[in-house]
């Protein structure tokens, strides 16, 4: 048991389940984009492990780019106003774009991002999200490729952080109350 594992209350999705699902998502992308070269857009920082594993689960041609966004503080999060901290390098006009997200909670971040990207004139625009909290969805964002539904609890691991830590866990789980209280 690692130093990080000791802080976990419950493992919700283990590493094997995550990897198996990513293989299936990669196959679905291969099928749907056969003969084309989609651009996968990872939303930093949370999507970095997912992008790395998904990239290797895709057998066909694909390009990879990243965006970094931040919501304006929690008080204004409901406004769905998102600041772009790092923009794409690629011009996505006329391209097939797949936005890759770690988790969709209220859907507000993704909703903003999709509007922003749609304005750039891609040929197609789809979303892949490893996790979602369906009970929470305040904005109905169309997630074409989906991994797992998680309950309405705060989760860490596989890219998801608590105060920037725990992103490097290979699984998704909840933190012990004592760890949250300590912060
Ligand atoms: P939304 O705009 O959909 O409400 O929020 C999406 C973002 O909130 C995610 O990309 C993620 O950064 C963060 N988030 C939502 N739920 C969780 C969670 O349970 N754990 C962590 N670590 N981040 C979360």
mmCIF file with all atom_site columns, C-alpha atoms and ligand atoms in Angstrom:
data_model
loop_
_atom_site.group_PDB
_atom_site.id
_atom_site.type_symbol
_atom_site.label_atom_id
_atom_site.label_alt_id
_atom_site.label_comp_id
_atom_site.label_asym_id
_atom_site.label_entity_id
_atom_site.label_seq_id
_atom_site.pdbx_PDB_ins_code
_atom_site.Cartn_x
_atom_site.Cartn_y
_atom_site.Cartn_z
_atom_site.occupancy
_atom_site.B_iso_or_equiv
_atom_site.pdbx_formal_charge
_atom_site.auth_seq_id
_atom_site.auth_comp_id
_atom_site.auth_asym_id
_atom_site.auth_atom_id
_atom_site.pdbx_PDB_model_num
ATOM   1   C CA  . UNK A 1 1   ? 0.000   0.000  0.000   1.00 0.00 ? 1   UNK A CA  1
ATOM   2   C CA  . UNK A 1 2   ? 1.428   3.350  -1.041  1.00 0.00 ? 2   UNK A CA  1
ATOM   3   C CA  . UNK A 1 3   ? 1.397   6.610  0.829   1.00 0.00 ? 3   UNK A CA  1
ATOM   4   C CA  . UNK A 1 4   ? -1.457  7.733  -1.435  1.00 0.00 ? 4   UNK A CA  1
ATOM   5   C CA  . UNK A 1 5   ? -3.484  4.529  -1.086  1.00 0.00 ? 5   UNK A CA  1
ATOM   6   C CA  . UNK A 1 6   ? -3.598  5.040  2.663   1.00 0.00 ? 6   UNK A CA  1
ATOM   7   C CA  . UNK A 1 7   ? -5.603  8.244  2.173   1.00 0.00 ? 7   UNK A CA  1
ATOM   8   C CA  . UNK A 1 8   ? -8.325  6.514  0.140   1.00 0.00 ? 8   UNK A CA  1
ATOM   9   C CA  . UNK A 1 9   ? -11.596 5.596  1.785   1.00 0.00 ? 9   UNK A CA  1
ATOM   10  C CA  . UNK A 1 10  ? -13.114 3.548  -1.019  1.00 0.00 ? 10  UNK A CA  1
ATOM   11  C CA  . UNK A 1 11  ? -11.989 2.536  -4.494  1.00 0.00 ? 11  UNK A CA  1
ATOM   12  C CA  . UNK A 1 12  ? -14.938 3.158  -6.820  1.00 0.00 ? 12  UNK A CA  1
ATOM   13  C CA  . UNK A 1 13  ? -13.361 2.125  -10.129 1.00 0.00 ? 13  UNK A CA  1
ATOM   14  C CA  . UNK A 1 14  ? -10.192 0.066  -10.116 1.00 0.00 ? 14  UNK A CA  1
ATOM   15  C CA  . UNK A 1 15  ? -7.290  0.344  -12.549 1.00 0.00 ? 15  UNK A CA  1
ATOM   16  C CA  . UNK A 1 16  ? -8.256  -2.796 -14.509 1.00 0.00 ? 16  UNK A CA  1
ATOM   17  C CA  . UNK A 1 17  ? -11.809 -1.557 -15.070 1.00 0.00 ? 17  UNK A CA  1
ATOM   18  C CA  . UNK A 1 18  ? -10.513 1.809  -16.248 1.00 0.00 ? 18  UNK A CA  1
ATOM   19  C CA  . UNK A 1 19  ? -8.030  0.257  -18.668 1.00 0.00 ? 19  UNK A CA  1
ATOM   20  C CA  . UNK A 1 20  ? -10.601 -2.191 -20.078 1.00 0.00 ? 20  UNK A CA  1
ATOM   21  C CA  . UNK A 1 21  ? -13.080 0.614  -20.685 1.00 0.00 ? 21  UNK A CA  1
ATOM   22  C CA  . UNK A 1 22  ? -10.451 2.807  -22.337 1.00 0.00 ? 22  UNK A CA  1
ATOM   23  C CA  . UNK A 1 23  ? -9.667  -0.042 -24.747 1.00 0.00 ? 23  UNK A CA  1
ATOM   24  C CA  . UNK A 1 24  ? -13.359 -0.131 -25.701 1.00 0.00 ? 24  UNK A CA  1
ATOM   25  C CA  . UNK A 1 25  ? -13.485 3.647  -26.104 1.00 0.00 ? 25  UNK A CA  1
ATOM   26  C CA  . UNK A 1 26  ? -10.407 3.497  -28.345 1.00 0.00 ? 26  UNK A CA  1
ATOM   27  C CA  . UNK A 1 27  ? -12.067 0.831  -30.489 1.00 0.00 ? 27  UNK A CA  1
ATOM   28  C CA  . UNK A 1 28  ? -15.223 2.932  -30.768 1.00 0.00 ? 28  UNK A CA  1
ATOM   29  C CA  . UNK A 1 29  ? -13.168 5.924  -31.961 1.00 0.00 ? 29  UNK A CA  1
ATOM   30  C CA  . UNK A 1 30  ? -11.376 3.700  -34.494 1.00 0.00 ? 30  UNK A CA  1
ATOM   31  C CA  . UNK A 1 31  ? -14.721 2.453  -35.811 1.00 0.00 ? 31  UNK A CA  1
ATOM   32  C CA  . UNK A 1 32  ? -16.411 5.847  -35.962 1.00 0.00 ? 32  UNK A CA  1
ATOM   33  C CA  . UNK A 1 33  ? -13.477 7.733  -37.492 1.00 0.00 ? 33  UNK A CA  1
ATOM   34  C CA  . UNK A 1 34  ? -12.186 5.047  -39.855 1.00 0.00 ? 34  UNK A CA  1
ATOM   35  C CA  . UNK A 1 35  ? -10.433 6.693  -42.803 1.00 0.00 ? 35  UNK A CA  1
ATOM   36  C CA  . UNK A 1 36  ? -10.392 10.087 -41.072 1.00 0.00 ? 36  UNK A CA  1
ATOM   37  C CA  . UNK A 1 37  ? -7.925  11.702 -38.672 1.00 0.00 ? 37  UNK A CA  1
ATOM   38  C CA  . UNK A 1 38  ? -9.723  13.090 -35.632 1.00 0.00 ? 38  UNK A CA  1
ATOM   39  C CA  . UNK A 1 39  ? -8.134  15.631 -33.294 1.00 0.00 ? 39  UNK A CA  1
ATOM   40  C CA  . UNK A 1 40  ? -8.503  14.640 -29.674 1.00 0.00 ? 40  UNK A CA  1
ATOM   41  C CA  . UNK A 1 41  ? -8.587  17.680 -27.422 1.00 0.00 ? 41  UNK A CA  1
ATOM   42  C CA  . UNK A 1 42  ? -7.629  16.889 -23.834 1.00 0.00 ? 42  UNK A CA  1
ATOM   43  C CA  . UNK A 1 43  ? -8.873  19.267 -21.158 1.00 0.00 ? 43  UNK A CA  1
ATOM   44  C CA  . UNK A 1 44  ? -6.029  19.843 -18.709 1.00 0.00 ? 44  UNK A CA  1
ATOM   45  C CA  . UNK A 1 45  ? -5.061  18.993 -16.172 1.00 0.00 ? 45  UNK A CA  1
ATOM   46  C CA  . UNK A 1 46  ? -7.485  16.191 -15.347 1.00 0.00 ? 46  UNK A CA  1
ATOM   47  C CA  . UNK A 1 47  ? -7.481  14.498 -18.747 1.00 0.00 ? 47  UNK A CA  1
ATOM   48  C CA  . UNK A 1 48  ? -3.756  13.827 -18.973 1.00 0.00 ? 48  UNK A CA  1
ATOM   49  C CA  . UNK A 1 49  ? -3.698  10.145 -17.890 1.00 0.00 ? 49  UNK A CA  1
ATOM   50  C CA  . UNK A 1 50  ? -6.820  9.475  -19.953 1.00 0.00 ? 50  UNK A CA  1
ATOM   51  C CA  . UNK A 1 51  ? -5.286  11.068 -23.055 1.00 0.00 ? 51  UNK A CA  1
ATOM   52  C CA  . UNK A 1 52  ? -2.119  9.010  -22.673 1.00 0.00 ? 52  UNK A CA  1
ATOM   53  C CA  . UNK A 1 53  ? -3.982  5.705  -22.289 1.00 0.00 ? 53  UNK A CA  1
ATOM   54  C CA  . UNK A 1 54  ? -6.647  6.518  -24.878 1.00 0.00 ? 54  UNK A CA  1
ATOM   55  C CA  . UNK A 1 55  ? -3.982  7.530  -27.409 1.00 0.00 ? 55  UNK A CA  1
ATOM   56  C CA  . UNK A 1 56  ? -2.472  4.063  -27.162 1.00 0.00 ? 56  UNK A CA  1
ATOM   57  C CA  . UNK A 1 57  ? -5.882  2.375  -27.418 1.00 0.00 ? 57  UNK A CA  1
ATOM   58  C CA  . UNK A 1 58  ? -6.503  4.050  -30.795 1.00 0.00 ? 58  UNK A CA  1
ATOM   59  C CA  . UNK A 1 59  ? -4.983  2.179  -33.731 1.00 0.00 ? 59  UNK A CA  1
ATOM   60  C CA  . UNK A 1 60  ? -5.870  4.591  -36.539 1.00 0.00 ? 60  UNK A CA  1
ATOM   61  C CA  . UNK A 1 61  ? -4.498  8.030  -37.325 1.00 0.00 ? 61  UNK A CA  1
ATOM   62  C CA  . UNK A 1 62  ? -5.285  10.675 -34.739 1.00 0.00 ? 62  UNK A CA  1
ATOM   63  C CA  . UNK A 1 63  ? -3.850  13.980 -33.595 1.00 0.00 ? 63  UNK A CA  1
ATOM   64  C CA  . UNK A 1 64  ? -3.656  15.202 -30.026 1.00 0.00 ? 64  UNK A CA  1
ATOM   65  C CA  . UNK A 1 65  ? -3.926  18.689 -28.627 1.00 0.00 ? 65  UNK A CA  1
ATOM   66  C CA  . UNK A 1 66  ? -4.678  20.211 -25.240 1.00 0.00 ? 66  UNK A CA  1
ATOM   67  C CA  . UNK A 1 67  ? -6.580  23.063 -23.673 1.00 0.00 ? 67  UNK A CA  1
ATOM   68  C CA  . UNK A 1 68  ? -6.408  24.295 -20.117 1.00 0.00 ? 68  UNK A CA  1
ATOM   69  C CA  . UNK A 1 69  ? -9.407  25.994 -18.583 1.00 0.00 ? 69  UNK A CA  1
ATOM   70  C CA  . UNK A 1 70  ? -10.305 27.291 -15.174 1.00 0.00 ? 70  UNK A CA  1
ATOM   71  C CA  . UNK A 1 71  ? -13.694 28.122 -13.762 1.00 0.00 ? 71  UNK A CA  1
ATOM   72  C CA  . UNK A 1 72  ? -13.971 31.439 -12.035 1.00 0.00 ? 72  UNK A CA  1
ATOM   73  C CA  . UNK A 1 73  ? -14.036 30.617 -8.293  1.00 0.00 ? 73  UNK A CA  1
ATOM   74  C CA  . UNK A 1 74  ? -16.710 28.378 -6.832  1.00 0.00 ? 74  UNK A CA  1
ATOM   75  C CA  . UNK A 1 75  ? -19.091 31.266 -6.090  1.00 0.00 ? 75  UNK A CA  1
ATOM   76  C CA  . UNK A 1 76  ? -19.438 32.097 -9.761  1.00 0.00 ? 76  UNK A CA  1
ATOM   77  C CA  . UNK A 1 77  ? -19.192 28.554 -11.080 1.00 0.00 ? 77  UNK A CA  1
ATOM   78  C CA  . UNK A 1 78  ? -22.910 28.447 -11.733 1.00 0.00 ? 78  UNK A CA  1
ATOM   79  C CA  . UNK A 1 79  ? -22.454 31.162 -14.351 1.00 0.00 ? 79  UNK A CA  1
ATOM   80  C CA  . UNK A 1 80  ? -20.506 28.678 -16.430 1.00 0.00 ? 80  UNK A CA  1
ATOM   81  C CA  . UNK A 1 81  ? -17.910 31.318 -17.206 1.00 0.00 ? 81  UNK A CA  1
ATOM   82  C CA  . UNK A 1 82  ? -14.655 29.610 -17.987 1.00 0.00 ? 82  UNK A CA  1
ATOM   83  C CA  . UNK A 1 83  ? -11.258 31.177 -18.584 1.00 0.00 ? 83  UNK A CA  1
ATOM   84  C CA  . UNK A 1 84  ? -9.034  29.639 -21.245 1.00 0.00 ? 84  UNK A CA  1
ATOM   85  C CA  . UNK A 1 85  ? -5.570  29.328 -19.720 1.00 0.00 ? 85  UNK A CA  1
ATOM   86  C CA  . UNK A 1 86  ? -4.064  27.472 -22.659 1.00 0.00 ? 86  UNK A CA  1
ATOM   87  C CA  . UNK A 1 87  ? -5.623  27.374 -26.101 1.00 0.00 ? 87  UNK A CA  1
ATOM   88  C CA  . UNK A 1 88  ? -5.294  24.807 -28.869 1.00 0.00 ? 88  UNK A CA  1
ATOM   89  C CA  . UNK A 1 89  ? -2.318  24.894 -31.193 1.00 0.00 ? 89  UNK A CA  1
ATOM   90  C CA  . UNK A 1 90  ? -4.321  23.316 -34.009 1.00 0.00 ? 90  UNK A CA  1
ATOM   91  C CA  . UNK A 1 91  ? -6.766  25.114 -36.278 1.00 0.00 ? 91  UNK A CA  1
ATOM   92  C CA  . UNK A 1 92  ? -9.849  22.914 -35.973 1.00 0.00 ? 92  UNK A CA  1
ATOM   93  C CA  . UNK A 1 93  ? -11.861 24.438 -38.850 1.00 0.00 ? 93  UNK A CA  1
ATOM   94  C CA  . UNK A 1 94  ? -13.177 21.571 -40.972 1.00 0.00 ? 94  UNK A CA  1
ATOM   95  C CA  . UNK A 1 95  ? -11.693 18.956 -38.638 1.00 0.00 ? 95  UNK A CA  1
ATOM   96  C CA  . UNK A 1 96  ? -13.267 16.121 -36.660 1.00 0.00 ? 96  UNK A CA  1
ATOM   97  C CA  . UNK A 1 97  ? -12.834 17.058 -33.004 1.00 0.00 ? 97  UNK A CA  1
ATOM   98  C CA  . UNK A 1 98  ? -13.291 14.899 -29.915 1.00 0.00 ? 98  UNK A CA  1
ATOM   99  C CA  . UNK A 1 99  ? -13.108 16.726 -26.589 1.00 0.00 ? 99  UNK A CA  1
ATOM   100 C CA  . UNK A 1 100 ? -11.663 14.457 -23.893 1.00 0.00 ? 100 UNK A CA  1
ATOM   101 C CA  . UNK A 1 101 ? -12.771 15.221 -20.330 1.00 0.00 ? 101 UNK A CA  1
ATOM   102 C CA  . UNK A 1 102 ? -12.034 13.507 -17.032 1.00 0.00 ? 102 UNK A CA  1
ATOM   103 C CA  . UNK A 1 103 ? -15.447 14.090 -15.463 1.00 0.00 ? 103 UNK A CA  1
ATOM   104 C CA  . UNK A 1 104 ? -18.676 15.875 -16.278 1.00 0.00 ? 104 UNK A CA  1
ATOM   105 C CA  . UNK A 1 105 ? -20.356 17.194 -13.169 1.00 0.00 ? 105 UNK A CA  1
ATOM   106 C CA  . UNK A 1 106 ? -22.724 20.118 -13.761 1.00 0.00 ? 106 UNK A CA  1
ATOM   107 C CA  . UNK A 1 107 ? -21.682 20.135 -17.409 1.00 0.00 ? 107 UNK A CA  1
ATOM   108 C CA  . UNK A 1 108 ? -21.101 23.886 -17.294 1.00 0.00 ? 108 UNK A CA  1
ATOM   109 C CA  . UNK A 1 109 ? -17.388 23.740 -18.101 1.00 0.00 ? 109 UNK A CA  1
ATOM   110 C CA  . UNK A 1 110 ? -17.987 21.472 -21.055 1.00 0.00 ? 110 UNK A CA  1
ATOM   111 C CA  . UNK A 1 111 ? -20.952 23.481 -22.254 1.00 0.00 ? 111 UNK A CA  1
ATOM   112 C CA  . UNK A 1 112 ? -18.824 26.618 -22.419 1.00 0.00 ? 112 UNK A CA  1
ATOM   113 C CA  . UNK A 1 113 ? -15.986 24.772 -24.108 1.00 0.00 ? 113 UNK A CA  1
ATOM   114 C CA  . UNK A 1 114 ? -18.265 23.253 -26.744 1.00 0.00 ? 114 UNK A CA  1
ATOM   115 C CA  . UNK A 1 115 ? -19.755 26.624 -27.613 1.00 0.00 ? 115 UNK A CA  1
ATOM   116 C CA  . UNK A 1 116 ? -16.275 28.080 -27.919 1.00 0.00 ? 116 UNK A CA  1
ATOM   117 C CA  . UNK A 1 117 ? -15.010 25.236 -30.118 1.00 0.00 ? 117 UNK A CA  1
ATOM   118 C CA  . UNK A 1 118 ? -18.146 25.105 -32.272 1.00 0.00 ? 118 UNK A CA  1
ATOM   119 C CA  . UNK A 1 119 ? -17.573 28.747 -33.208 1.00 0.00 ? 119 UNK A CA  1
ATOM   120 C CA  . UNK A 1 120 ? -14.298 27.697 -34.844 1.00 0.00 ? 120 UNK A CA  1
ATOM   121 C CA  . UNK A 1 121 ? -16.145 25.682 -37.492 1.00 0.00 ? 121 UNK A CA  1
ATOM   122 C CA  . UNK A 1 122 ? -15.111 22.045 -36.945 1.00 0.00 ? 122 UNK A CA  1
ATOM   123 C CA  . UNK A 1 123 ? -16.591 19.440 -39.315 1.00 0.00 ? 123 UNK A CA  1
ATOM   124 C CA  . UNK A 1 124 ? -17.788 17.527 -36.244 1.00 0.00 ? 124 UNK A CA  1
ATOM   125 C CA  . UNK A 1 125 ? -17.557 17.938 -32.490 1.00 0.00 ? 125 UNK A CA  1
ATOM   126 C CA  . UNK A 1 126 ? -18.057 15.108 -30.005 1.00 0.00 ? 126 UNK A CA  1
ATOM   127 C CA  . UNK A 1 127 ? -17.306 14.534 -26.332 1.00 0.00 ? 127 UNK A CA  1
ATOM   128 C CA  . UNK A 1 128 ? -15.582 11.664 -24.575 1.00 0.00 ? 128 UNK A CA  1
ATOM   129 C CA  . UNK A 1 129 ? -15.855 11.689 -20.779 1.00 0.00 ? 129 UNK A CA  1
ATOM   130 C CA  . UNK A 1 130 ? -14.421 8.970  -18.587 1.00 0.00 ? 130 UNK A CA  1
ATOM   131 C CA  . UNK A 1 131 ? -16.710 9.788  -15.668 1.00 0.00 ? 131 UNK A CA  1
ATOM   132 C CA  . UNK A 1 132 ? -19.995 11.536 -15.099 1.00 0.00 ? 132 UNK A CA  1
ATOM   133 C CA  . UNK A 1 133 ? -22.210 12.416 -12.183 1.00 0.00 ? 133 UNK A CA  1
ATOM   134 C CA  . UNK A 1 134 ? -25.623 12.043 -13.815 1.00 0.00 ? 134 UNK A CA  1
ATOM   135 C CA  . UNK A 1 135 ? -27.633 13.218 -10.837 1.00 0.00 ? 135 UNK A CA  1
ATOM   136 C CA  . UNK A 1 136 ? -25.811 16.498 -10.953 1.00 0.00 ? 136 UNK A CA  1
ATOM   137 C CA  . UNK A 1 137 ? -26.098 17.349 -14.616 1.00 0.00 ? 137 UNK A CA  1
ATOM   138 C CA  . UNK A 1 138 ? -27.441 20.872 -14.730 1.00 0.00 ? 138 UNK A CA  1
ATOM   139 C CA  . UNK A 1 139 ? -26.664 21.367 -18.375 1.00 0.00 ? 139 UNK A CA  1
ATOM   140 C CA  . UNK A 1 140 ? -27.414 18.613 -20.814 1.00 0.00 ? 140 UNK A CA  1
ATOM   141 C CA  . UNK A 1 141 ? -24.123 18.082 -22.630 1.00 0.00 ? 141 UNK A CA  1
ATOM   142 C CA  . UNK A 1 142 ? -24.105 15.418 -25.304 1.00 0.00 ? 142 UNK A CA  1
ATOM   143 C CA  . UNK A 1 143 ? -21.474 12.879 -24.246 1.00 0.00 ? 143 UNK A CA  1
ATOM   144 C CA  . UNK A 1 144 ? -20.939 10.530 -27.197 1.00 0.00 ? 144 UNK A CA  1
ATOM   145 C CA  . UNK A 1 145 ? -18.307 8.316  -25.541 1.00 0.00 ? 145 UNK A CA  1
ATOM   146 C CA  . UNK A 1 146 ? -18.781 7.564  -21.882 1.00 0.00 ? 146 UNK A CA  1
ATOM   147 C CA  . UNK A 1 147 ? -16.901 5.468  -19.334 1.00 0.00 ? 147 UNK A CA  1
ATOM   148 C CA  . UNK A 1 148 ? -18.477 5.289  -15.907 1.00 0.00 ? 148 UNK A CA  1
ATOM   149 C CA  . UNK A 1 149 ? -21.183 6.967  -13.851 1.00 0.00 ? 149 UNK A CA  1
ATOM   150 C CA  . UNK A 1 150 ? -20.085 7.855  -10.336 1.00 0.00 ? 150 UNK A CA  1
ATOM   151 C CA  . UNK A 1 151 ? -22.335 8.863  -7.463  1.00 0.00 ? 151 UNK A CA  1
ATOM   152 C CA  . UNK A 1 152 ? -22.551 12.442 -6.291  1.00 0.00 ? 152 UNK A CA  1
ATOM   153 C CA  . UNK A 1 153 ? -19.401 12.310 -4.190  1.00 0.00 ? 153 UNK A CA  1
ATOM   154 C CA  . UNK A 1 154 ? -16.009 13.977 -4.508  1.00 0.00 ? 154 UNK A CA  1
ATOM   155 C CA  . UNK A 1 155 ? -13.621 11.598 -6.233  1.00 0.00 ? 155 UNK A CA  1
ATOM   156 C CA  . UNK A 1 156 ? -9.867  11.643 -6.835  1.00 0.00 ? 156 UNK A CA  1
ATOM   157 C CA  . UNK A 1 157 ? -7.403  9.685  -8.921  1.00 0.00 ? 157 UNK A CA  1
ATOM   158 C CA  . UNK A 1 158 ? -6.727  9.007  -12.583 1.00 0.00 ? 158 UNK A CA  1
ATOM   159 C CA  . UNK A 1 159 ? -6.215  12.706 -13.247 1.00 0.00 ? 159 UNK A CA  1
ATOM   160 C CA  . UNK A 1 160 ? -8.624  14.059 -10.658 1.00 0.00 ? 160 UNK A CA  1
ATOM   161 C CA  . UNK A 1 161 ? -7.055  16.006 -7.820  1.00 0.00 ? 161 UNK A CA  1
ATOM   162 C CA  . UNK A 1 162 ? -7.608  17.183 -4.323  1.00 0.00 ? 162 UNK A CA  1
ATOM   163 C CA  . UNK A 1 163 ? -5.500  20.347 -3.883  1.00 0.00 ? 163 UNK A CA  1
ATOM   164 C CA  . UNK A 1 164 ? -3.432  19.205 -6.896  1.00 0.00 ? 164 UNK A CA  1
ATOM   165 C CA  . UNK A 1 165 ? -2.599  15.818 -5.377  1.00 0.00 ? 165 UNK A CA  1
ATOM   166 C CA  . UNK A 1 166 ? -3.794  12.264 -6.092  1.00 0.00 ? 166 UNK A CA  1
ATOM   167 C CA  . UNK A 1 167 ? -3.876  12.773 -9.878  1.00 0.00 ? 167 UNK A CA  1
ATOM   168 C CA  . UNK A 1 168 ? -1.303  9.973  -10.181 1.00 0.00 ? 168 UNK A CA  1
ATOM   169 C CA  . UNK A 1 169 ? -3.486  7.256  -8.629  1.00 0.00 ? 169 UNK A CA  1
ATOM   170 C CA  . UNK A 1 170 ? -4.253  4.587  -11.272 1.00 0.00 ? 170 UNK A CA  1
ATOM   171 C CA  . UNK A 1 171 ? -7.816  4.194  -9.939  1.00 0.00 ? 171 UNK A CA  1
ATOM   172 C CA  . UNK A 1 172 ? -10.735 6.441  -8.925  1.00 0.00 ? 172 UNK A CA  1
ATOM   173 C CA  . UNK A 1 173 ? -11.787 6.617  -5.302  1.00 0.00 ? 173 UNK A CA  1
ATOM   174 C CA  . UNK A 1 174 ? -12.980 8.748  -2.436  1.00 0.00 ? 174 UNK A CA  1
ATOM   175 C CA  . UNK A 1 175 ? -10.783 10.355 0.215   1.00 0.00 ? 175 UNK A CA  1
ATOM   176 C CA  . UNK A 1 176 ? -10.968 9.664  3.919   1.00 0.00 ? 176 UNK A CA  1
ATOM   177 C CA  . UNK A 1 177 ? -12.635 12.461 5.902   1.00 0.00 ? 177 UNK A CA  1
ATOM   178 C CA  . UNK A 1 178 ? -9.484  12.800 7.983   1.00 0.00 ? 178 UNK A CA  1
ATOM   179 C CA  . UNK A 1 179 ? -7.489  13.676 4.835   1.00 0.00 ? 179 UNK A CA  1
ATOM   180 C CA  . UNK A 1 180 ? -9.975  16.342 3.778   1.00 0.00 ? 180 UNK A CA  1
ATOM   181 C CA  . UNK A 1 181 ? -10.030 17.783 7.316   1.00 0.00 ? 181 UNK A CA  1
ATOM   182 C CA  . UNK A 1 182 ? -6.221  17.896 7.366   1.00 0.00 ? 182 UNK A CA  1
ATOM   183 C CA  . UNK A 1 183 ? -6.039  20.136 4.272   1.00 0.00 ? 183 UNK A CA  1
HETATM 184 P P1  . LIG B 2 .   ? -18.578 20.876 -14.260 1.00 0.00 ? 1   LIG B P1  1
HETATM 185 O O1  . LIG B 2 .   ? -18.387 22.168 -14.989 1.00 0.00 ? 1   LIG B O1  1
HETATM 186 O O2  . LIG B 2 .   ? -19.055 19.752 -15.131 1.00 0.00 ? 1   LIG B O2  1
HETATM 187 O O3  . LIG B 2 .   ? -19.427 21.057 -13.037 1.00 0.00 ? 1   LIG B O3  1
HETATM 188 O O4  . LIG B 2 .   ? -17.182 20.506 -13.634 1.00 0.00 ? 1   LIG B O4  1
HETATM 189 C C1  . LIG B 2 .   ? -16.244 19.786 -14.310 1.00 0.00 ? 1   LIG B C1  1
HETATM 190 C C2  . LIG B 2 .   ? -14.909 19.908 -13.628 1.00 0.00 ? 1   LIG B C2  1
HETATM 191 O O5  . LIG B 2 .   ? -15.021 19.971 -12.211 1.00 0.00 ? 1   LIG B O5  1
HETATM 192 C C3  . LIG B 2 .   ? -14.088 18.671 -13.919 1.00 0.00 ? 1   LIG B C3  1
HETATM 193 O O6  . LIG B 2 .   ? -13.365 18.811 -15.116 1.00 0.00 ? 1   LIG B O6  1
HETATM 194 C C4  . LIG B 2 .   ? -13.223 18.558 -12.684 1.00 0.00 ? 1   LIG B C4  1
HETATM 195 O O7  . LIG B 2 .   ? -12.071 19.355 -12.865 1.00 0.00 ? 1   LIG B O7  1
HETATM 196 C C5  . LIG B 2 .   ? -14.063 19.161 -11.585 1.00 0.00 ? 1   LIG B C5  1
HETATM 197 N N1  . LIG B 2 .   ? -14.756 18.118 -10.789 1.00 0.00 ? 1   LIG B N1  1
HETATM 198 C C6  . LIG B 2 .   ? -16.063 17.800 -10.822 1.00 0.00 ? 1   LIG B C6  1
HETATM 199 N N2  . LIG B 2 .   ? -16.341 16.785 -9.970  1.00 0.00 ? 1   LIG B N2  1
HETATM 200 C C7  . LIG B 2 .   ? -15.160 16.445 -9.394  1.00 0.00 ? 1   LIG B C7  1
HETATM 201 C C8  . LIG B 2 .   ? -14.775 15.441 -8.413  1.00 0.00 ? 1   LIG B C8  1
HETATM 202 O O8  . LIG B 2 .   ? -15.564 14.647 -7.887  1.00 0.00 ? 1   LIG B O8  1
HETATM 203 N N3  . LIG B 2 .   ? -13.457 15.403 -8.074  1.00 0.00 ? 1   LIG B N3  1
HETATM 204 C C9  . LIG B 2 .   ? -12.526 16.249 -8.609  1.00 0.00 ? 1   LIG B C9  1
HETATM 205 N N4  . LIG B 2 .   ? -11.263 16.097 -8.204  1.00 0.00 ? 1   LIG B N4  1
HETATM 206 N N5  . LIG B 2 .   ? -12.856 17.191 -9.529  1.00 0.00 ? 1   LIG B N5  1
HETATM 207 C C10 . LIG B 2 .   ? -14.154 17.294 -9.915  1.00 0.00 ? 1   LIG B C10 1
#
